[in-house]
Short mmCIF file of C-alpha atoms in Angstrom, two decimals:
data_model
loop_
_atom_site.label_atom_id
_atom_site.label_comp_id
_atom_site.label_asym_id
_atom_site.label_seq_id
_atom_site.Cartn_x
_atom_site.Cartn_y
_atom_site.Cartn_z
CA MET E 1 0.03 0.03 0.00
CA SER E 2 1.51 3.31 -1.04
CA ASP E 3 1.97 6.41 1.15
CA VAL E 4 0.56 9.87 0.55
CA ILE E 5 1.58 13.19 2.06
CA ASN E 6 -1.41 15.42 3.06
CA ILE E 7 -0.58 19.12 3.21
CA CYS E 8 -3.11 21.35 4.98
CA PHE E 9 -3.44 25.16 4.68
CA HIS E 10 -5.65 27.45 6.77
CA GLY E 11 -5.48 31.19 6.24
CA ILE E 12 -3.23 32.88 3.57
CA GLY E 13 -2.15 36.45 3.52
CA THR E 14 -3.89 39.06 5.77
CA PRO E 15 -6.84 37.82 7.90
CA GLN E 16 -10.19 39.42 6.89
CA ARG E 17 -11.94 38.42 10.22
CA GLU E 18 -11.32 38.28 13.90
CA MET E 19 -9.14 35.28 14.66
CA GLU E 20 -9.66 32.70 17.40
CA PRO E 21 -7.01 32.40 20.14
CA GLY E 22 -3.90 30.60 18.79
CA GLU E 23 -5.22 30.69 15.08
CA ASP E 24 -2.61 33.29 13.98
CA ARG E 25 0.07 30.62 14.03
CA TYR E 26 -1.73 28.91 11.03
CA TRP E 27 -1.98 32.06 8.84
CA ILE E 28 0.94 32.06 6.47
CA SER E 29 2.20 34.56 3.90
CA VAL E 30 1.25 34.42 0.30
CA GLU E 31 5.00 33.96 -0.51
CA LEU E 32 5.33 30.89 1.68
CA PHE E 33 2.06 29.51 0.28
CA HIS E 34 3.31 29.83 -3.27
CA ALA E 35 6.68 28.42 -2.34
CA VAL E 36 5.21 25.36 -0.76
CA LEU E 37 2.90 24.72 -3.76
CA ASP E 38 5.95 25.01 -6.04
CA GLU E 39 7.72 22.48 -3.89
CA ILE E 40 5.04 19.85 -3.36
CA ARG E 41 3.96 19.85 -7.01
CA THR E 42 7.21 17.84 -7.70
CA TRP E 43 6.49 15.18 -5.03
CA PRO E 44 5.37 11.82 -6.12
CA SER E 45 2.11 11.57 -4.03
CA VAL E 46 0.57 14.51 -2.28
CA ARG E 47 -2.94 15.87 -1.41
CA VAL E 48 -3.67 19.51 -0.67
CA SER E 49 -6.39 20.60 1.69
CA PHE E 50 -7.67 23.89 3.18
CA ASP E 51 -9.56 24.16 6.57
CA ASP E 52 -11.85 26.73 8.07
CA GLY E 53 -13.51 28.17 4.89
CA ASN E 54 -11.51 31.49 4.85
CA SER E 55 -12.13 33.90 1.93
CA SER E 56 -8.46 33.48 1.02
CA ASP E 57 -9.29 29.92 -0.12
CA LEU E 58 -11.03 31.35 -3.16
CA GLU E 59 -9.08 34.62 -3.54
CA ILE E 60 -5.60 33.30 -3.23
CA GLY E 61 -5.70 29.44 -2.96
CA LEU E 62 -7.77 28.56 -6.01
CA PRO E 63 -5.87 30.67 -8.61
CA ALA E 64 -2.57 29.35 -7.29
CA LEU E 65 -3.74 25.75 -7.56
CA LEU E 66 -5.14 26.20 -11.03
CA GLU E 67 -1.93 27.94 -12.20
CA ARG E 68 0.04 24.89 -11.22
CA GLY E 69 -2.41 22.17 -12.39
CA LEU E 70 -3.28 21.09 -8.88
CA THR E 71 -6.47 20.31 -7.15
CA GLY E 72 -7.50 20.76 -3.49
CA GLU E 73 -9.99 19.70 -0.86
CA PHE E 74 -11.77 22.49 1.05
CA TYR E 75 -13.17 21.76 4.53
CA VAL E 76 -15.62 24.52 5.33
CA LEU E 77 -17.58 25.54 8.31
CA ALA E 78 -21.43 25.85 7.85
CA SER E 79 -21.88 28.63 10.39
CA ARG E 80 -19.38 30.91 8.60
CA PHE E 81 -21.08 31.01 5.24
CA GLY E 82 -21.29 34.64 4.13
CA LYS E 83 -19.59 36.07 7.23
CA PRO E 84 -16.80 38.69 6.65
CA GLY E 85 -13.58 36.95 5.76
CA SER E 86 -15.22 33.59 5.14
CA LEU E 87 -16.59 31.78 2.11
CA SER E 88 -20.09 32.25 1.01
CA GLU E 89 -22.29 29.44 -0.36
CA GLU E 90 -21.71 30.90 -3.87
CA ASP E 91 -17.96 30.76 -3.24
CA VAL E 92 -18.22 27.14 -2.28
CA ARG E 93 -20.02 26.48 -5.53
CA LYS E 94 -17.26 28.18 -7.50
CA LEU E 95 -14.66 26.03 -5.83
CA HIS E 96 -16.53 22.95 -6.72
CA GLY E 97 -17.21 24.12 -10.31
CA ALA E 98 -13.36 24.55 -10.66
CA GLY E 99 -12.89 20.87 -9.88
CA MET E 100 -12.19 21.14 -6.21
CA THR E 101 -13.67 18.77 -3.47
CA ILE E 102 -15.74 20.21 -0.73
CA GLY E 103 -15.83 18.64 2.78
CA THR E 104 -17.17 19.53 6.13
CA HIS E 105 -15.28 21.02 9.09
CA GLY E 106 -18.39 21.08 11.12
CA MET E 107 -20.55 23.92 12.29
CA TRP E 108 -18.74 26.02 14.93
CA HIS E 109 -15.08 25.11 14.89
CA ARG E 110 -15.16 23.33 18.23
CA PRO E 111 -13.37 20.17 19.12
CA TRP E 112 -15.31 17.02 18.14
CA ARG E 113 -13.81 14.84 20.91
CA GLY E 114 -16.29 14.32 23.76
CA MET E 115 -19.33 15.88 22.12
CA ASP E 116 -22.76 15.04 23.66
CA ALA E 117 -25.61 13.73 21.35
CA ALA E 118 -27.03 17.20 20.51
CA THR E 119 -23.59 18.76 19.68
CA SER E 120 -22.71 15.67 17.61
CA ARG E 121 -25.92 16.06 15.48
CA ASP E 122 -25.09 19.69 14.95
CA GLU E 123 -21.49 19.18 13.96
CA LEU E 124 -21.68 15.97 11.98
CA GLU E 125 -25.13 15.98 10.51
CA THR E 126 -26.71 19.40 10.37
CA ALA E 127 -23.51 21.09 9.17
CA ARG E 128 -23.00 18.36 6.57
CA ARG E 129 -26.48 18.92 5.14
CA GLN E 130 -26.11 22.75 5.01
CA ILE E 131 -22.90 22.25 3.10
CA GLU E 132 -24.46 19.64 0.82
CA ASP E 133 -27.33 22.08 0.13
CA ALA E 134 -24.79 24.86 -0.71
CA VAL E 135 -22.58 22.89 -3.12
CA GLY E 136 -25.42 20.64 -4.57
CA VAL E 137 -23.51 17.36 -4.17
CA PRO E 138 -23.10 14.82 -1.37
CA VAL E 139 -20.37 15.55 1.18
CA ASP E 140 -18.57 12.44 2.41
CA GLN E 141 -15.21 13.77 3.69
CA ALA E 142 -14.52 15.65 6.88
CA ALA E 143 -11.63 17.23 8.72
CA CYS E 144 -11.57 17.21 12.52
CA PRO E 145 -11.44 20.72 13.98
CA LEU E 146 -8.25 21.33 16.02
CA GLY E 147 -7.21 17.80 15.08
CA ARG E 148 -8.94 16.24 18.05
CA TYR E 149 -10.70 12.87 17.88
CA ASP E 150 -11.27 9.64 19.79
CA ARG E 151 -12.70 6.18 19.31
CA ARG E 152 -16.31 7.25 20.01
CA LEU E 153 -16.14 10.03 17.41
CA LEU E 154 -14.61 7.81 14.76
CA SER E 155 -17.23 5.08 15.32
CA ARG E 156 -19.95 7.75 14.97
CA MET E 157 -18.54 9.07 11.68
CA ARG E 158 -18.30 5.58 10.18
CA ALA E 159 -21.83 5.02 11.09
CA LEU E 160 -22.92 8.24 9.29
CA GLY E 161 -21.09 7.10 6.13
CA TYR E 162 -18.10 9.40 6.01
CA ARG E 163 -15.75 8.06 3.37
CA ARG E 164 -12.57 9.68 4.62
CA VAL E 165 -11.67 11.58 7.71
CA PHE E 166 -8.52 13.92 8.08
CA THR E 167 -6.62 14.80 11.25
CA SER E 168 -3.55 17.00 12.09
CA ASP E 169 -1.11 14.29 13.23
CA ARG E 170 1.81 15.43 11.15
CA ARG E 171 2.83 12.18 9.52
CA ARG E 172 2.45 10.36 6.30
CA ALA E 173 -0.76 8.54 5.48
CA ARG E 174 -1.43 5.28 3.68
CA ALA E 175 -3.29 6.28 0.62
CA GLU E 176 -6.39 4.11 1.05
CA ASP E 177 -6.76 4.52 4.84
CA TRP E 178 -10.02 5.82 6.13
CA LEU E 179 -8.29 8.11 8.68
CA GLN E 180 -5.66 10.48 7.07
CA PRO E 181 -3.10 12.46 9.02
CA ARG E 182 -1.94 15.75 7.65
CA TYR E 183 0.85 18.32 7.97
CA SER E 184 -0.65 21.67 8.73
CA LEU E 185 1.40 24.65 7.58
CA ARG E 186 2.37 27.10 10.29
CA ARG E 187 3.85 30.57 9.94
CA GLU E 188 7.28 29.36 11.19
CA ASP E 189 7.53 26.60 8.69
CA THR E 190 9.87 26.77 5.77
CA VAL E 191 10.08 24.86 2.48
CA ASP E 192 13.29 23.15 3.49
CA GLY E 193 11.81 22.13 6.87
CA LEU E 194 8.64 20.74 5.32
CA ARG E 195 10.68 18.79 2.71
CA ALA E 196 12.81 17.26 5.57
CA GLU E 197 9.86 16.41 7.70
CA ALA E 198 7.33 15.16 5.22
CA LEU E 199 9.18 14.04 2.12
CA VAL E 200 12.42 12.69 3.54
CA GLY E 201 10.66 11.78 6.78
CA PRO E 202 11.76 11.25 10.37
CA GLY E 203 13.97 8.52 11.60
CA ALA E 204 12.50 5.14 12.49
CA LEU E 205 12.23 5.96 16.27
CA THR E 206 10.36 9.27 15.70
CA ARG E 207 8.13 7.57 13.07
CA LEU E 208 7.13 4.86 15.57
CA LYS E 209 6.40 7.51 18.24
CA LEU E 210 4.11 9.46 15.83
CA GLU E 211 2.36 6.23 14.87
CA ALA E 212 1.84 5.42 18.57
CA VAL E 213 0.27 8.78 19.21
CA GLY E 214 -2.34 8.13 16.47
CA VAL E 215 -3.13 4.62 17.92
CA VAL E 216 -3.67 6.19 21.37
CA LYS E 217 -6.06 8.79 19.90
CA ARG E 218 -8.02 6.16 17.97
CA LEU E 219 -8.40 3.83 21.02
CA ARG E 220 -9.03 6.25 23.85
#
């Protein structure tokens, strides 16, 4: 089974909305974004995704992808449709019309681990339906907000028919696995550092530690 490297972006350029605590670390410059795309387009197996439904996805992300012949997966928040600095329903349709995949990031950008029944319905079902209504096609992929998950959540998502679920565990994925770890770009990252971490990869001991962390999350 072959490996795939999942690269995740959040905000690009200057934020057009008020950020949540700690979110600024995941906003990167346009220059770094373009440099990373130029780097990863040469890699043998890579997927590109965008979380949070920021307006920069359409304004900066989409043109850069198309210019390089790349596609992306966009994980949007239903509650932010049409809000300043965020994608509108029409924007999501434009992304889909350009050949991009649309997935769900939930309703309110809150952790999915430990949700009660009402919150779970809101995040995993209601938000999904609203995104499906916006884009006009079924939505069967999801990205866990803040990268948090546990066994109960994953079981619920399987039961709801999600085809693939993405996390933020910063390690390679096996291409056909249902649960997909990703490398989220941070403002302090560099192209050389990303290449060393994701393409070259860590040593055997570090790799085993990263895989062990994922096992603990899935089983807790």
